[in-house]
Every structure is written in structure tokens, then in C-alpha cells.
Short mmCIF file of C-alpha atoms in Angstrom, two decimals:
data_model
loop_
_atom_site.label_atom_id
_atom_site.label_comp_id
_atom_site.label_asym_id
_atom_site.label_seq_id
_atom_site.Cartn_x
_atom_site.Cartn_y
_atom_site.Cartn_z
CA UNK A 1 15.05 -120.31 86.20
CA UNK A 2 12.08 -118.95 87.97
CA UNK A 3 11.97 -116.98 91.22
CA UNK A 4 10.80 -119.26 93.98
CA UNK A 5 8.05 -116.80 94.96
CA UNK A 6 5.86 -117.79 91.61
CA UNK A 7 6.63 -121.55 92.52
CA UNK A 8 5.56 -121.35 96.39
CA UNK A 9 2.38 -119.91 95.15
CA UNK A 10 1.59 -122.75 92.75
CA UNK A 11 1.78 -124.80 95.81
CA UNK A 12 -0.18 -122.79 97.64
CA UNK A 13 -3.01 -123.62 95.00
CA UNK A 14 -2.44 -127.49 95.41
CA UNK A 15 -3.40 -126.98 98.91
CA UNK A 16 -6.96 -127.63 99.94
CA UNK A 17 -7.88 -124.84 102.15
CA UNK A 18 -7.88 -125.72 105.92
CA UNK A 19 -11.62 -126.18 107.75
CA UNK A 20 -13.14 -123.57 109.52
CA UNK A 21 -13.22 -123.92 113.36
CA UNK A 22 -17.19 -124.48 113.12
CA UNK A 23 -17.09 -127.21 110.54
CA UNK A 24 -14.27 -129.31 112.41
CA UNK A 25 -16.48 -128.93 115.85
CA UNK A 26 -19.62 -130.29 113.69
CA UNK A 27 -16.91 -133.24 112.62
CA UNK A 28 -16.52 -134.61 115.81
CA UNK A 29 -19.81 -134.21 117.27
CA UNK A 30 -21.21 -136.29 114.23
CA UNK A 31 -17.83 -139.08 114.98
CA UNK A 32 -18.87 -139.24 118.60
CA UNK A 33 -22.55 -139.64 118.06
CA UNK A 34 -21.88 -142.64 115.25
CA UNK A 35 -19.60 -144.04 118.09
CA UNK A 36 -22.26 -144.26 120.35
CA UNK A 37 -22.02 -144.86 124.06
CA UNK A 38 -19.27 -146.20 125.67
CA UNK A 39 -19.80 -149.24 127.44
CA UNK A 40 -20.96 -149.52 130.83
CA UNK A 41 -19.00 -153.08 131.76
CA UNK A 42 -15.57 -152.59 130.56
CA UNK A 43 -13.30 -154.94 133.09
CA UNK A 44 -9.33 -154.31 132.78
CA UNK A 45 -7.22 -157.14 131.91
CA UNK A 46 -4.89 -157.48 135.27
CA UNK A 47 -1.33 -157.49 134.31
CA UNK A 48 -0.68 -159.10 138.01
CA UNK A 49 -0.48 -162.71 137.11
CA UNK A 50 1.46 -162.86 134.06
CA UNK A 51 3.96 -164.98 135.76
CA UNK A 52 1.64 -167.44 136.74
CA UNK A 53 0.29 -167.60 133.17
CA UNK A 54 3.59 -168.06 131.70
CA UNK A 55 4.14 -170.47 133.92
CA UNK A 56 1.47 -172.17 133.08
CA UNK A 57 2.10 -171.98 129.78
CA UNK A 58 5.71 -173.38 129.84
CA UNK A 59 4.42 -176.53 131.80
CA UNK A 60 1.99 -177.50 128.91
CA UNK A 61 4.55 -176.89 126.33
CA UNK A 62 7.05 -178.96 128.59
CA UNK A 63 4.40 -181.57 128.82
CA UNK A 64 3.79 -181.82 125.22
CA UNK A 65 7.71 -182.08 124.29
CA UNK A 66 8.05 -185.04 127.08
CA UNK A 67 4.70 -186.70 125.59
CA UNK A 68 6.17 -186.65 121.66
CA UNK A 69 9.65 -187.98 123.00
CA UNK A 70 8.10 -190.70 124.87
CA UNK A 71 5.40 -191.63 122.20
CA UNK A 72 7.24 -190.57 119.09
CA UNK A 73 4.27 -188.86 116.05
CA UNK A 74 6.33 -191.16 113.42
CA UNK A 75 8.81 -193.75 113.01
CA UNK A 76 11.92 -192.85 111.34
CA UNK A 77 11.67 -195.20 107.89
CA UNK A 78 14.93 -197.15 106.50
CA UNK A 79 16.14 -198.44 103.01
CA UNK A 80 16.12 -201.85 104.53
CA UNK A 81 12.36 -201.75 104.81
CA UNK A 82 10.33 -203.67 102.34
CA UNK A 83 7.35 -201.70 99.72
CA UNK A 84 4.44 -202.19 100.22
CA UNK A 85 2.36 -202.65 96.85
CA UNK A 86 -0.23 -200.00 96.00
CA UNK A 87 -3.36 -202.31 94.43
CA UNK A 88 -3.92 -200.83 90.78
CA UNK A 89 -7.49 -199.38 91.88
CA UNK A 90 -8.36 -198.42 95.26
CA UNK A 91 -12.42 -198.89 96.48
CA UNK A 92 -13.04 -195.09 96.00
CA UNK A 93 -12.44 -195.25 92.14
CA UNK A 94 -8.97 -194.02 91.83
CA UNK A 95 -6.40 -195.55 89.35
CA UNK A 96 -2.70 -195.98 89.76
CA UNK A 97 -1.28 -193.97 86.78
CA UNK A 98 1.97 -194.16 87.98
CA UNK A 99 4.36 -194.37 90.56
CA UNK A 100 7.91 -192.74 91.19
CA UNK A 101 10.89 -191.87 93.82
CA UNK A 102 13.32 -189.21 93.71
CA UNK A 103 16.42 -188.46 95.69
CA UNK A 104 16.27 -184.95 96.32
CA UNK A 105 19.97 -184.51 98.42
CA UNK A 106 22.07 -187.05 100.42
CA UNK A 107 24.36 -186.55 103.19
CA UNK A 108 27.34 -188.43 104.04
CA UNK A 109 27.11 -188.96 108.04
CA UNK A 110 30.50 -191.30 108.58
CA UNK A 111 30.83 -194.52 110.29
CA UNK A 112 27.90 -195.72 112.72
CA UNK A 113 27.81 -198.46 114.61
CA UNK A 114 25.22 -201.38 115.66
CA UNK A 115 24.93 -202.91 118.88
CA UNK A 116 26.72 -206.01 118.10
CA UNK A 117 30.21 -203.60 116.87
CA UNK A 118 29.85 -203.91 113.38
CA UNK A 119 31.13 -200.88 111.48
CA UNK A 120 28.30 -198.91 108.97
CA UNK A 121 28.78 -196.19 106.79
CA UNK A 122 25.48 -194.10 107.05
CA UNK A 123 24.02 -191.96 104.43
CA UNK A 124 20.86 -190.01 104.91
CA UNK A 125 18.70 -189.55 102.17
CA UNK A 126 16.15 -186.82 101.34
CA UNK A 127 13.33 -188.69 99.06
CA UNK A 128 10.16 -187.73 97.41
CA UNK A 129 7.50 -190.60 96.49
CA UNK A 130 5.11 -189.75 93.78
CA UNK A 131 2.09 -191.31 92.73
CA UNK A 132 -0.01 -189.92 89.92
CA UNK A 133 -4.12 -191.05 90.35
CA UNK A 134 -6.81 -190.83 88.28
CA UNK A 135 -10.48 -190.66 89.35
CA UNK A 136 -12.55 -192.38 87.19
CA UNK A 137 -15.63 -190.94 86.79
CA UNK A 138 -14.37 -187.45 86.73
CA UNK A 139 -10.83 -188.10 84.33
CA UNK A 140 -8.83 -185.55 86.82
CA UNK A 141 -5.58 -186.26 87.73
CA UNK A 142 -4.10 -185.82 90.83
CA UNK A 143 -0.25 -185.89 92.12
CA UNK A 144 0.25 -186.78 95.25
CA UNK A 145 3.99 -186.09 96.56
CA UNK A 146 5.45 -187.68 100.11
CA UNK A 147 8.89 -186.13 101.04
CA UNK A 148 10.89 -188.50 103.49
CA UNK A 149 13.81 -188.74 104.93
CA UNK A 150 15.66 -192.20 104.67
CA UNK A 151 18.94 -193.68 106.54
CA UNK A 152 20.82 -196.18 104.27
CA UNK A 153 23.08 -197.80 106.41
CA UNK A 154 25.81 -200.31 104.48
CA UNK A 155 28.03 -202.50 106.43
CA UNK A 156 32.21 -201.59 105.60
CA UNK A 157 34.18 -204.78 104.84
CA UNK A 158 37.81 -203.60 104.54
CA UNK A 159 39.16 -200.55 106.09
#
């Protein structure tokens, strides 16, 4: 094995040699003058009000979450609801190539029950819809895929 003294000087070679006090003074005189001058109108951000702003804040979010319960974005879809027919070929030139649904997962969520007292048995389903179109003049085919979530409810007979 060698001695370590040959080795540290092999390093020592690898090293690029450290700038003279001269050229590192020349550095940073030609990094401040590409800089350029500082500007004249620089205004602090106040960190005084940041309760009022988060207050603010919360009350918009809060507003938002009352407006989507009140006004729901979509209506929850059931099994019980009828199709409605694509046509074969829609006005901008697409075809119907074809048509499909898939149940991803479903999840057994017990008994239910309706307003009159009848006894369900609910399942909720996890369901993709795809439809498969073709443009006409151009030939391409495009897949378009609409994940759902259903709620079969079935009524129980016998207990």
C-alpha cells in the first residue's frame, strides 16, 4: 500500500489553484456593475395585517363551501335512472364507434332506508362509461372515458 503522503499530493493536483486577492476584487466589481442600480422605490410588504388577511381569506373559502352545499356542482346519478341514447352522428362530424360501461369496484353500504320505511340494501358503484368517436374527415379516433359513481339501491323482501 502506498504512503498517504504520495496520495495527498495527487489531490493536491486535482485542485484548481485558489484566485488571487486582485482577481476576486475584479469579480465582484464586474457582478455589481451587471447588477446595476438598486431600485429607488422598493416598499416593504407589512407583516401587520396578516390576521386580517387570513381572515379574509377564511370568509371567502367559508362562503364558497356554504354556496356548493346549498347549490350542489352535480347531482349524485342512480341505477334507477333511464340512458339517454347517444344519436349515431353528432352535427360536428363525429361517429359513434362504440359504446361501453365498466364497474371498476363496489362497496357494500348495508341496509338504507326510504322515507316511507321500506328496507334497501345499498351498494355503491364505481363506473367508467366509454365511448369511442371517430371524426370523419380526419379518420382519428378518440376515447372518451366518464368515471361515476352510482348508488344501486334494491328493496329486501325477507329478512
Amino acid at each position: 500500500m502506498q504512503a498517504p503522503d504520495p496520495v495527498e499530493a495527487i489531490l493536491a493536483r486535482l485542485m484548481p489553484p485558489a484566485l488571487s486577492q486582485d482577481c476576486q476584487y475584479e469579480l465582484e466589481a464586474m457582478i455589481d456593475d451587471l447588477t446595476g442600480p438598486e431600485p429607488a422605490n422598493v416598499v416593504e410588504i407589512s407583516q401587520v395585517n396578516w390576521t386580517a388577511r387570513w381572515l379574509i381569506g377564511g370568509g371567502i373559502a367559508a362562503a364558497f363551501g356554504a354556496l356548493c352545499a346549498v347549490f350542489p356542482i352535480h347531482e349524485n346519478t342512480s341505477a334507477s335512472q333511464t340512458a339517454v341514447a347517444l344519436p349515431k352522428e353528432s352535427p360536428s362530424g363525429l361517429v359513434l364507434v362504440s359504446q361501453s360501461d365498466r364497474v371498476e369496484s363496489m362497496t357494500d353500504e348495508g341496509w338504507k332506508e326510504d322515507a316511507d320505511g321500506l328496507a334497501l340494501h345499498a351498494v355503491r358503484l364505481n363506473v367508467v362509461g366509454e365511448n369511442k368517436m371517430r371524426d370523419r374527415e380526419t379518420g382519428m379516433v378518440v376515447q372518451i372515458s366518464e368515471p361515476r359513481e352510482e348508488v344501486l339501491l334494491m328493496p329486501i323482501s325477507s329478512f
